[in-house]
């Protein structure tokens, strides 16, 4: 087993050049030109004096923010427990996950976000086990009532099972998971008394803070904000790609919540990893602004710079992600207005290359007909973002043939024979589950047409 220190060593060798490290040191403690967007969500704390090592890896703990509603000191970087590393049999790699959680905890991350459906429910057991050795009051554990709960009895059973799976007596932050439609609130939480039940659990001390996670429209957000309910926090999808996107409307949602002084937890800040691997030209634009940050670091910093953000969740899959993200959040440097604007320009250029925007969340799975939806979209998006997508209507020159071969080989080698887009029967069952509002059958049809065209060239 590789030691953490060796992992860190390898990260340094791979990701942080000496030049950028020295530049980072030179910038340490100096306000960025152009001014910062940051004031803060209830106040910001830098827990310890920190220094940058000569290699660019900072020492100390991540920056904290205080929840203005209740005084909780929360780490600005939170650990999303949806994408733990897995073994070849698909089970969570618990040994590596433990090492990652230990590193995160030791560097001040104190907010851990799990859910009933992450890793088929196993995320809850694993994060509970990983945190057990630490004092219960030293971390915040978030969990969620799943949209699959049918009625009050179901909700009660699930809540108890969640406590048992995590091995805890209470959840610090508890969310109504994935609100997308008004009927979820009206019919399930209100009419069936599930919200009242959760309030009882709060009175009994088994829930400390109640909020919701959201994938709906601004109209629905308005409706929920106007309910006679004291929302203590709200979790939304926010990243620089969705900020001005007319479908996702992240900016509008952020502003509506911030206007009510409700602290915000961010999910999908790197959009399922898509913003970590941008095209070369776009990376250059980002590097000019903040040379010490990777594209993932820029994406996380975009969210954390906004003052109503209490915590930015990152679903970390490898030790390298934890080390790099922690480094970004030690003595967190907010983005300047200029860097913020550059990211919005990067988003506009990125959108000029058609990508589907699948975050690999797998909420649409399993498809009853066996279609491997997330992987099909992943191959398409990755190829597009690398500017390697072949255009069958353009010239069929050498470059086109290279792209054609690359795309078809990826498709054939990754997707099982009967799980390709060709076998989608357009039943539409998957579509309502998609929080990104992707028109799944339509996109699969588009990809299938492309594959067919390319095969016949
Ligand atoms: S529309 Fe296609 S991908 Fe979606 S559930 Fe039906 S067969 Fe599967
Ligand atoms: S298509 Fe939608 S629901 Fe399915 S994995 Fe992608 S983002 Fe998630």
Coordinates of N, CA, C and O and ligand atoms in Angstrom, one line a residue, residues 268 271 356-365 373-375 377 430-431 433-438 440, ligand 2:
X268 N -21.7 19.8 -7.1 CA -21.3 19.8 -8.5 C -20.5 21.0 -8.8 O -20.6 21.6 -9.9
X271 N -18.7 20.1 -11.8 CA -19.7 19.5 -12.8 C -19.3 18.1 -13.1 O -19.0 17.7 -14.3
X356 N -22.8 17.3 -23.7 CA -24.1 16.9 -23.1 C -24.3 17.4 -21.7 O -25.3 17.8 -21.2
X357 N -23.2 17.4 -21.0 CA -23.2 17.9 -19.6 C -23.6 16.9 -18.6 O -24.1 17.3 -17.5
X358 N -23.4 15.6 -18.9 CA -23.7 14.6 -17.9 C -22.6 14.6 -16.8 O -21.4 14.7 -17.0
X359 N -23.1 14.5 -15.5 CA -22.2 14.6 -14.4 C -21.9 13.2 -13.9 O -21.2 13.1 -12.8
X360 N -22.4 12.2 -14.5 CA -22.1 10.8 -14.1 C -22.7 10.4 -12.8 O -22.3 9.6 -12.0
X361 N -23.8 11.1 -12.4 CA -24.4 10.9 -11.1 C -25.2 9.5 -11.1 O -25.4 9.0 -10.0
X362 N -25.6 9.0 -12.2 CA -26.2 7.7 -12.3 C -27.6 7.7 -11.8 O -28.2 6.6 -11.5
X363 N -28.3 8.8 -11.5 CA -29.6 8.8 -11.0 C -30.6 8.2 -12.1 O -31.7 7.7 -11.8
X364 N -30.2 8.2 -13.4 CA -31.0 7.7 -14.4 C -30.9 6.2 -14.5 O -31.6 5.5 -15.3
X365 N -30.0 5.6 -13.8 CA -29.8 4.2 -13.9 C -30.5 3.4 -12.8 O -30.8 3.9 -11.7
X373 N -26.1 4.6 -20.0 CA -26.3 6.0 -20.3 C -25.0 6.9 -19.9 O -24.5 7.6 -20.7
X374 N -24.6 6.8 -18.6 CA -23.5 7.7 -18.2 C -22.2 7.5 -19.0 O -21.6 8.5 -19.4
X375 N -21.9 6.3 -19.3 CA -20.6 6.1 -20.0 C -20.7 6.5 -21.5 O -19.7 7.1 -22.0
X377 N -22.5 9.0 -22.6 CA -22.4 10.5 -22.5 C -20.9 10.9 -22.1 O -20.4 11.9 -22.6
X430 N -36.0 7.1 -18.1 CA -34.8 7.6 -17.4 C -34.9 9.2 -17.3 O -34.3 9.7 -16.3
X431 N -35.6 9.8 -18.2 CA -35.4 11.3 -18.3 C -35.8 12.1 -17.0 O -35.1 13.0 -16.6
X433 N -35.5 11.5 -14.1 CA -34.6 11.3 -12.9 C -33.4 12.2 -13.1 O -32.6 12.4 -12.2
X434 N -33.2 12.8 -14.3 CA -31.9 13.5 -14.5 C -31.9 14.9 -14.0 O -32.6 15.8 -14.4
X435 N -31.0 15.2 -13.0 CA -31.0 16.5 -12.4 C -30.4 17.6 -13.3 O -30.6 18.8 -13.1
X436 N -29.7 17.1 -14.4 CA -29.2 18.1 -15.3 C -30.2 18.4 -16.5 O -29.8 19.1 -17.4
X437 N -31.4 17.8 -16.4 CA -32.4 18.0 -17.4 C -31.9 17.7 -18.8 O -32.2 18.4 -19.8
X438 N -31.2 16.6 -18.9 CA -30.7 16.2 -20.2 C -31.8 15.4 -20.8 O -32.4 14.5 -20.2
X440 N -32.4 12.7 -22.4 CA -31.6 11.5 -22.5 C -31.8 10.7 -23.8 O -30.9 10.5 -24.6
Ligands
LIG2 S1 -27.7 11.4 -17.8 FE1 -28.4 12.7 -16.1 S2 -29.0 11.3 -14.5 FE2 -27.9 10.1 -16.0 S3 -25.8 10.1 -15.2 FE3 -25.9 11.8 -16.6 S4 -26.4 13.6 -15.3 FE4 -26.9 11.8 -14.1

